[in-house]
DNA sequence: CCATGCAGTTAACAACTGTTCTCCGGAATT
DNA sequence: AATTCCGGAGAACAGTTGTTAACTGCATGG
């Protein structure tokens, strides 16, 4: 199926990757709305005009980054929530998984947290859309649980959003936590917050 | 006590206000890291160099905006959480209060949501600090409740952070909700999320 | 009333921005 | 083997940016 694409398109995707990576690196210390086209091309080492061969604007590049940063997250979400029991060890594992993801893709996490409410409308929209998809997936997984008997679709979705938002908050806290003790504090708090939510879930007046 | 300050300082504070207001207006469609000094002065109608009489940089102006946007929120928080019972009508009133605040100061709310994870470090720090103060205040109010018997300081603080973050999320959702039906949906969801958290709070294994 | 202080102005600086047009070299197609 | 296609380079454009210096006019305190 995957035909070894020619030298031509291979090179194109190579510089495209370089542009995305350079942008992601530059965005650690600024927001997308201040990211210059020339700034990115300079970091890569190509002419400013080469940028247009790949993206219409920096906002367009931003949308591509959203797909990249959140698209790869779906499987993780699914495996985290699925299985459906909300035991303590499960919660501990979920927080660990978030921490691990932040370690693996810190720039992606920072980008999403920053641009979710950022100054570039199309990017905000793209993030909102992807997070809504996440919430919907989480909802579907929650529905499989026997604990969800009697829950309305609406209630499941509101719980799913609560989980997704909580996940993002925790990820952002991990990002700011530099030393080990601070990380431990974040882990501790996030774990108990999830535990409290699960407790509320168990006692939710359903049916 | 408040001596009617001279014509001199009155004019100064007047243009300072104008600069802050203009910046806040401009920040509805971009983030602070892309806000230009000249852009602000042009909107006000003063020379670019006049900016330096009031702020060292746009980052400095941003910090001032944080104080303004969050400083006025403390009384609201206090009256919302105090009283300590977490009845349903109390939750409903809290969500209403948030909605009202968003209506009254939409630009402030947008600014905080945007710059909390934004690209300007001093501003992020200022917001983090103020939100930590909020959480601490909420914690103190929660501690007064008879429901908090047996709760550790740590647990109270983690619940307080949960409330504060939830408040911000809700405020941000109100901001994006333009029409009445969408506002109703946000109100409905936020109310039930708070209710679920309160439920978890009631069943928290304390002592 | 006179001298000082200071908010705001004017002018100029080098550096930077996004965008257009023209061109080049080499892979892809025929 | 000849031709088309196309990613990237190069140069130039008008417009923008932050920051500096020296200035002006007027409210202020002696």
Coordinates of C-alpha atoms (C1' of nucleotides) in Angstrom, one line a residue:
Chain A
X1 CA 0.0 0.0 0.0
X2 CA 2.5 2.6 1.1
X3 CA 4.4 3.2 -2.2
X4 CA 7.9 4.4 -1.5
X5 CA 7.2 8.0 -2.4
X6 CA 9.7 9.6 -4.8
X7 CA 12.8 11.6 -3.9
X8 CA 10.8 14.7 -4.7
X9 CA 8.0 14.4 -2.2
X10 CA 10.4 12.9 0.3
X11 CA 12.4 16.1 0.4
X12 CA 9.3 18.2 0.6
X13 CA 8.0 16.4 3.6
X14 CA 11.5 16.6 5.1
X15 CA 11.5 20.4 5.1
X16 CA 7.9 20.4 6.1
X17 CA 8.9 18.5 9.2
X18 CA 11.8 20.8 9.8
X19 CA 9.4 23.8 9.6
X20 CA 7.0 22.2 12.1
X21 CA 9.8 21.2 14.5
X22 CA 11.4 24.7 14.3
X23 CA 8.1 26.3 14.9
X24 CA 7.3 24.1 17.9
X25 CA 10.7 24.9 19.4
X26 CA 10.2 28.7 18.9
X27 CA 6.8 28.4 20.5
X28 CA 8.2 27.4 23.8
X29 CA 8.9 31.1 24.6
X30 CA 6.1 32.9 22.7
X31 CA 2.6 32.3 21.4
X32 CA 1.6 31.5 17.8
X33 CA 0.2 35.0 17.2
X34 CA 3.6 36.4 17.5
X35 CA 5.4 33.7 15.6
X36 CA 6.9 35.1 12.4
X37 CA 7.1 33.3 9.1
X38 CA 10.7 34.5 8.5
X39 CA 11.6 33.5 12.1
X40 CA 10.7 29.9 11.3
X41 CA 12.4 29.7 7.9
X42 CA 15.5 31.3 9.4
X43 CA 15.6 28.6 12.1
X44 CA 15.4 25.9 9.5
X45 CA 17.8 27.4 7.1
X46 CA 15.6 27.9 4.0
X47 CA 14.4 31.0 2.2
X48 CA 11.3 32.8 3.6
X49 CA 9.4 32.1 0.4
X50 CA 9.9 28.4 0.8
X51 CA 7.4 28.6 3.6
X52 CA 4.5 29.2 1.2
X53 CA 5.1 25.9 -0.5
X54 CA 3.9 24.2 2.7
X55 CA 1.6 26.5 4.6
X56 CA -0.6 29.5 3.7
X57 CA 0.3 31.3 6.9
X58 CA 1.6 30.6 10.4
X59 CA -2.0 30.1 11.5
X60 CA -2.2 27.3 9.0
X61 CA 1.0 25.8 10.4
X62 CA -0.6 26.0 13.8
X63 CA -3.6 24.0 12.7
X64 CA -1.2 21.3 11.4
X65 CA 0.5 21.3 14.8
X66 CA -2.8 20.7 16.5
X67 CA -3.5 17.6 14.4
X68 CA 0.0 16.4 15.2
X69 CA -0.2 17.1 18.9
X70 CA -3.6 15.8 19.6
X71 CA -4.1 13.2 16.9
X72 CA -1.5 10.9 18.5
X73 CA -3.2 11.2 21.8
X74 CA -6.4 9.3 21.0
X75 CA -5.0 5.8 21.6
X76 CA -3.6 6.9 24.9
X77 CA -6.9 8.3 26.1
X78 CA -8.7 5.2 25.0
X79 CA -6.4 2.8 26.9
X80 CA -6.4 5.1 29.9
X81 CA -10.2 5.2 30.4
X82 CA -11.2 1.9 29.0
X83 CA -11.5 -1.2 31.2
X84 CA -13.9 1.0 33.1
X85 CA -13.2 0.2 36.7
X86 CA -12.1 3.3 38.6
X87 CA -10.0 1.7 41.3
X88 CA -7.2 3.6 43.0
X89 CA -4.5 1.9 41.2
X90 CA -6.1 2.7 38.0
X91 CA -6.1 6.4 38.9
X92 CA -2.5 6.3 39.9
X93 CA -1.7 4.7 36.6
X94 CA -3.6 7.4 34.7
X95 CA -1.7 10.2 36.4
X96 CA 1.6 8.4 35.7
X97 CA 0.6 8.0 32.1
X98 CA 0.0 11.8 31.8
X99 CA 3.3 12.5 33.4
X100 CA 5.1 10.2 31.0
X101 CA 3.4 11.8 28.0
X102 CA 4.4 15.3 29.2
X103 CA 8.0 14.0 29.4
X104 CA 7.9 12.5 26.0
X105 CA 6.2 15.5 24.2
X106 CA 6.6 18.6 26.3
X107 CA 6.5 21.0 23.4
X108 CA 3.3 19.5 22.1
X109 CA 1.6 19.8 25.5
X110 CA 2.8 23.3 26.0
X111 CA 1.5 24.3 22.5
X112 CA -2.0 22.9 23.2
X113 CA -2.2 24.5 26.7
X114 CA -1.0 27.8 25.3
X115 CA -3.1 28.0 22.1
X116 CA -6.3 26.5 23.5
X117 CA -7.3 30.0 24.5
X118 CA -4.7 31.7 22.4
X119 CA -5.0 34.6 19.9
X120 CA -5.4 32.6 16.7
X121 CA -9.0 31.7 16.0
X122 CA -8.6 28.8 13.6
X123 CA -6.2 27.1 15.9
X124 CA -8.5 27.6 18.9
X125 CA -11.3 26.0 16.8
X126 CA -9.1 23.1 15.8
X127 CA -8.2 22.4 19.4
X128 CA -11.8 22.8 20.6
X129 CA -12.9 20.3 17.9
X130 CA -10.2 17.7 18.9
X131 CA -11.0 18.0 22.6
X132 CA -14.7 17.6 21.9
X133 CA -13.8 14.4 20.0
X134 CA -11.8 13.3 23.0
X135 CA -14.7 13.9 25.4
X136 CA -17.0 12.0 23.1
X137 CA -14.6 9.0 23.1
X138 CA -14.2 9.1 26.8
X139 CA -18.0 9.3 27.1
X140 CA -18.3 6.1 25.0
X141 CA -15.8 4.3 27.2
X142 CA -17.6 5.5 30.3
X143 CA -20.9 4.2 28.9
X144 CA -19.5 0.6 28.8
X145 CA -19.1 0.6 32.6
X146 CA -21.8 -1.1 34.6
X147 CA -21.5 1.9 36.9
X148 CA -23.0 4.0 34.2
X149 CA -26.4 2.2 34.4
X150 CA -29.1 4.8 34.4
X151 CA -26.8 7.6 33.3
X152 CA -28.1 9.9 30.6
X153 CA -25.9 10.8 27.6
X154 CA -25.8 14.3 28.9
X155 CA -24.5 13.3 32.2
X156 CA -21.9 11.0 30.7
X157 CA -20.7 13.8 28.5
X158 CA -20.4 16.3 31.3
X159 CA -18.3 13.8 33.3
X160 CA -16.2 13.1 30.2
X161 CA -15.5 16.8 29.9
X162 CA -14.6 17.0 33.5
X163 CA -12.1 14.2 33.0
X164 CA -10.6 15.8 29.9
X165 CA -10.2 19.2 31.4
X166 CA -8.7 17.7 34.5
X167 CA -6.2 15.8 32.3
X168 CA -5.1 19.0 30.6
X169 CA -4.7 20.9 33.9
X170 CA -2.6 18.1 35.3
X171 CA -0.5 17.9 32.1
X172 CA 0.1 21.7 32.3
X173 CA 1.1 21.4 36.0
X174 CA 3.6 18.6 35.1
X175 CA 5.1 20.9 32.5
X176 CA 5.8 23.6 35.0
X177 CA 7.1 21.2 37.6
X178 CA 10.8 21.1 37.1
X179 CA 12.3 19.3 40.1
X180 CA 11.4 15.9 41.5
X181 CA 9.7 17.1 44.7
X182 CA 7.5 19.5 42.8
X183 CA 6.5 16.6 40.4
X184 CA 5.7 14.5 43.4
X185 CA 3.4 17.3 44.7
X186 CA 1.6 17.5 41.4
X187 CA 1.2 13.8 41.2
X188 CA -0.2 13.6 44.7
X189 CA -2.7 16.4 44.2
X190 CA -3.9 15.2 40.8
X191 CA -4.4 11.7 42.1
X192 CA -6.6 12.9 44.9
X193 CA -8.5 15.2 42.7
X194 CA -9.3 12.3 40.3
X195 CA -10.2 10.2 43.3
X196 CA -12.7 12.8 44.6
X197 CA -14.3 13.0 41.1
X198 CA -14.6 9.3 41.0
X199 CA -16.2 9.4 44.4
X200 CA -18.7 11.9 43.2
X201 CA -19.3 9.7 40.2
X202 CA -20.0 6.7 42.3
X203 CA -22.6 8.6 44.3
X204 CA -24.2 10.4 41.4
X205 CA -27.9 10.1 41.6
X206 CA -28.5 8.1 38.4
X207 CA -31.8 6.5 37.4
Chain B
X1 CA -7.0 60.3 53.5
X2 CA -7.4 60.3 49.8
X3 CA -6.1 63.8 48.9
X4 CA -7.6 65.0 45.6
X5 CA -4.5 64.4 43.6
X6 CA -3.3 67.2 41.5
X7 CA -4.2 68.0 37.9
X8 CA -0.8 66.6 37.0
X9 CA -1.1 63.0 38.3
X10 CA -4.8 63.0 37.3
X11 CA -3.9 63.4 33.7
X12 CA -1.1 60.8 34.0
X13 CA -3.5 58.2 35.4
X14 CA -6.0 59.1 32.7
X15 CA -3.6 58.2 29.9
X16 CA -2.5 55.2 31.9
X17 CA -6.0 54.0 32.0
X18 CA -6.4 54.7 28.3
X19 CA -3.3 52.6 27.6
X20 CA -4.6 49.7 29.7
X21 CA -8.1 49.8 28.1
X22 CA -6.7 50.0 24.6
X23 CA -4.4 47.1 25.2
X24 CA -7.2 45.1 26.7
X25 CA -9.3 45.8 23.6
X26 CA -6.5 44.8 21.2
X27 CA -5.9 41.6 23.2
X28 CA -9.3 40.3 22.2
X29 CA -7.9 39.2 18.9
X30 CA -4.3 38.4 19.7
X31 CA -2.0 37.4 22.6
X32 CA 0.2 39.6 24.7
X33 CA 3.4 38.4 23.1
X34 CA 2.4 39.8 19.8
X35 CA 1.1 43.1 21.2
X36 CA 3.2 46.0 20.0
X37 CA 4.0 49.1 22.0
X38 CA 3.2 51.3 19.1
X39 CA 0.0 49.5 18.4
X40 CA -1.3 50.5 21.8
X41 CA -0.2 54.1 21.7
X42 CA -1.6 54.5 18.2
X43 CA -5.0 53.2 19.5
X44 CA -4.9 55.7 22.3
X45 CA -3.7 58.6 20.2
X46 CA -0.4 59.4 22.0
X47 CA 3.2 59.3 20.8
X48 CA 4.9 55.9 21.1
X49 CA 7.5 57.2 23.5
X50 CA 4.7 58.2 26.0
X51 CA 4.3 54.6 26.7
X52 CA 7.6 54.5 28.6
X53 CA 6.3 57.0 31.1
X54 CA 4.0 54.3 32.4
X55 CA 5.4 50.9 31.6
X56 CA 8.8 49.4 31.0
X57 CA 7.4 47.1 28.3
X58 CA 4.2 45.4 27.1
X59 CA 5.0 42.6 29.5
X60 CA 5.0 45.1 32.3
X61 CA 1.6 46.4 31.1
X62 CA 0.5 42.8 31.1
X63 CA 1.4 42.3 34.8
X64 CA -0.6 45.5 35.6
X65 CA -3.6 44.0 33.7
X66 CA -3.3 40.8 35.8
X67 CA -3.6 42.8 39.1
X68 CA -6.6 44.7 37.7
X69 CA -8.4 41.6 36.3
X70 CA -7.9 39.3 39.3
X71 CA -7.5 41.8 42.1
X72 CA -11.2 42.8 41.9
X73 CA -12.2 39.2 41.9
X74 CA -11.3 38.4 45.5
X75 CA -14.5 39.7 47.1
X76 CA -16.6 37.8 44.6
X77 CA -14.8 34.6 45.4
X78 CA -15.1 35.1 49.1
X79 CA -18.9 35.7 49.0
X80 CA -19.4 32.8 46.6
X81 CA -17.7 30.2 48.7
X82 CA -18.4 31.5 52.2
X83 CA -21.5 30.4 54.1
X84 CA -20.1 27.0 53.6
X85 CA -23.2 24.9 52.9
X86 CA -23.1 23.4 49.4
X87 CA -26.7 23.1 48.7
X88 CA -28.0 22.9 45.1
X89 CA -29.3 26.4 45.1
X90 CA -25.9 27.6 46.3
X91 CA -24.3 25.9 43.3
X92 CA -26.8 27.4 41.0
X93 CA -26.1 30.9 42.4
X94 CA -22.3 30.4 42.0
X95 CA -22.6 29.5 38.3
X96 CA -24.9 32.5 37.8
X97 CA -22.4 34.7 39.5
X98 CA -19.7 33.5 37.2
X99 CA -21.8 34.2 34.2
X100 CA -22.6 37.6 35.4
X101 CA -19.0 38.4 35.9
X102 CA -18.1 37.2 32.4
X103 CA -20.8 39.5 31.1
X104 CA -19.5 42.4 33.1
X105 CA -15.8 42.0 32.3
X106 CA -15.4 39.8 29.2
X107 CA -12.1 41.3 28.2
X108 CA -10.6 40.7 31.6
X109 CA -11.7 37.1 31.6
X110 CA -10.4 36.5 28.1
X111 CA -7.1 38.0 29.1
X112 CA -6.6 35.8 32.1
X113 CA -7.6 32.6 30.3
X114 CA -5.4 33.5 27.3
X115 CA -2.3 34.5 29.2
X116 CA -2.4 32.0 32.0
X117 CA -0.5 29.6 29.7
X118 CA 0.6 32.4 27.4
X119 CA 4.0 33.2 26.0
X120 CA 5.1 35.9 28.5
X121 CA 6.7 34.5 31.5
X122 CA 6.3 37.4 34.0
X123 CA 2.6 37.5 33.2
X124 CA 2.2 33.7 33.7
X125 CA 3.9 34.0 37.0
X126 CA 1.6 36.9 38.1
X127 CA -1.5 34.9 37.2
X128 CA -0.2 31.8 38.9
X129 CA 0.5 33.8 42.1
X130 CA -2.9 35.4 42.1
X131 CA -4.7 32.1 41.5
X132 CA -2.7 30.5 44.3
X133 CA -3.9 33.3 46.6
X134 CA -7.5 32.5 45.4
X135 CA -7.1 28.9 46.2
X136 CA -5.7 29.7 49.6
X137 CA -8.7 31.9 50.3
X138 CA -11.1 29.3 49.2
X139 CA -9.3 26.8 51.3
X140 CA -9.8 29.1 54.4
X141 CA -13.5 29.4 53.7
X142 CA -13.9 25.6 53.2
X143 CA -12.1 25.0 56.5
X144 CA -14.9 26.9 58.3
X145 CA -17.5 24.4 57.2
X146 CA -18.4 21.7 59.7
X147 CA -18.2 19.3 56.7
X148 CA -14.5 19.9 56.7
X149 CA -14.0 18.2 60.0
X150 CA -11.0 15.8 59.8
X151 CA -9.8 17.3 56.5
X152 CA -6.1 17.9 56.3
X153 CA -4.8 21.2 55.0
X154 CA -3.5 19.4 52.0
X155 CA -6.9 18.0 51.1
X156 CA -8.6 21.3 51.6
X157 CA -6.1 22.9 49.2
X158 CA -6.5 20.3 46.6
X159 CA -10.3 20.8 46.7
X160 CA -9.8 24.5 46.6
X161 CA -7.7 24.2 43.4
X162 CA -10.3 22.0 41.9
X163 CA -12.9 24.7 42.5
X164 CA -10.8 27.5 41.2
X165 CA -9.8 25.6 38.0
X166 CA -13.4 24.6 37.5
X167 CA -14.4 28.3 37.9
X168 CA -12.0 29.3 35.2
X169 CA -13.1 26.7 32.8
X170 CA -16.7 27.6 33.3
X171 CA -15.9 31.3 32.8
X172 CA -14.0 30.5 29.6
X173 CA -17.0 28.5 28.3
X174 CA -19.3 31.4 29.0
X175 CA -17.0 33.6 27.0
X176 CA -17.3 31.4 23.9
X177 CA -21.1 30.9 24.4
X178 CA -22.7 33.6 22.2
X179 CA -26.3 32.8 21.9
X180 CA -28.8 32.1 24.8
X181 CA -29.3 28.3 24.1
X182 CA -25.5 27.8 24.2
X183 CA -25.3 29.7 27.4
X184 CA -28.0 27.5 28.9
X185 CA -26.0 24.4 27.9
X186 CA -22.9 25.7 29.6
X187 CA -24.9 26.7 32.7
X188 CA -26.4 23.2 32.8
X189 CA -23.2 21.4 32.5
X190 CA -21.2 23.6 34.9
X191 CA -23.9 23.2 37.5
X192 CA -23.9 19.4 37.3
X193 CA -20.1 19.3 37.3
X194 CA -20.0 21.4 40.5
X195 CA -22.7 19.2 41.9
X196 CA -20.7 16.0 41.2
X197 CA -17.6 17.6 42.9
X198 CA -19.7 18.5 45.9
X199 CA -20.9 14.9 46.0
X200 CA -17.3 13.7 46.0
X201 CA -16.5 16.2 48.7
X202 CA -19.3 14.9 50.9
X203 CA -18.1 11.3 50.6
X204 CA -14.4 12.1 51.0
X205 CA -12.8 9.8 53.5
X206 CA -11.8 12.3 56.1
X207 CA -10.5 11.6 59.5
Chain C
dC1 C1' 6.7 84.9 40.6
dC2 C1' 10.1 82.2 39.3
dA3 C1' 12.6 77.8 38.8
dT4 C1' 12.2 73.0 38.7
dG5 C1' 10.0 68.6 37.4
dC6 C1' 7.9 65.7 34.3
dA7 C1' 4.1 63.9 30.9
dG8 C1' 4.1 63.9 26.3
dT9 C1' 6.2 65.2 21.4
dT10 C1' 9.1 65.0 17.4
dA11 C1' 12.6 62.9 14.6
dA12 C1' 15.5 59.6 13.5
dC13 C1' 17.8 54.8 13.9
dA14 C1' 18.6 50.1 12.3
dA15 C1' 16.2 46.0 12.1
dC16 C1' 12.5 43.5 11.1
dT17 C1' 8.0 41.9 9.0
dG18 C1' 4.7 39.5 5.1
dT19 C1' 4.3 39.2 0.2
dT20 C1' 5.2 39.5 -4.8
dC21 C1' 7.8 38.4 -8.9
dT22 C1' 11.3 36.2 -11.4
dC23 C1' 14.4 32.8 -11.7
dC24 C1' 17.0 28.2 -11.2
dG25 C1' 18.0 23.2 -11.0
dG26 C1' 16.7 18.8 -10.9
dA27 C1' 13.2 15.2 -10.4
dA28 C1' 9.2 13.4 -12.8
dT29 C1' 6.7 12.4 -16.9
dT30 C1' 6.2 11.3 -21.7
Chain D
dA1 C1' 16.0 12.1 -24.9
dA2 C1' 13.1 16.1 -24.6
dT3 C1' 9.7 18.4 -21.8
dT4 C1' 7.0 19.7 -18.0
dC5 C1' 6.6 20.3 -13.2
dC6 C1' 7.8 22.3 -8.9
dG7 C1' 10.5 23.1 -4.4
dG8 C1' 13.4 26.4 -3.3
dA9 C1' 16.4 30.8 -3.9
dG10 C1' 17.0 35.7 -4.6
dA11 C1' 15.9 40.4 -4.7
dA12 C1' 13.0 43.9 -3.9
dC13 C1' 8.6 46.2 -2.0
dA14 C1' 6.4 49.2 1.5
dG15 C1' 5.4 49.0 6.1
dT16 C1' 6.2 47.9 10.7
dT17 C1' 8.8 47.4 15.0
dG18 C1' 11.4 49.0 19.8
dT19 C1' 14.5 52.4 21.4
dT20 C1' 17.4 56.6 21.6
dA21 C1' 17.9 61.5 22.0
dA22 C1' 16.7 66.2 22.5
dC23 C1' 12.7 69.1 22.7
dT24 C1' 8.3 71.7 24.6
dG25 C1' 4.8 73.3 27.5
dC26 C1' 2.6 73.4 31.7
dA27 C1' 1.4 72.2 36.6
dT28 C1' 3.9 72.2 40.7
dG29 C1' 6.6 73.7 45.1
dG30 C1' 9.6 77.3 47.0

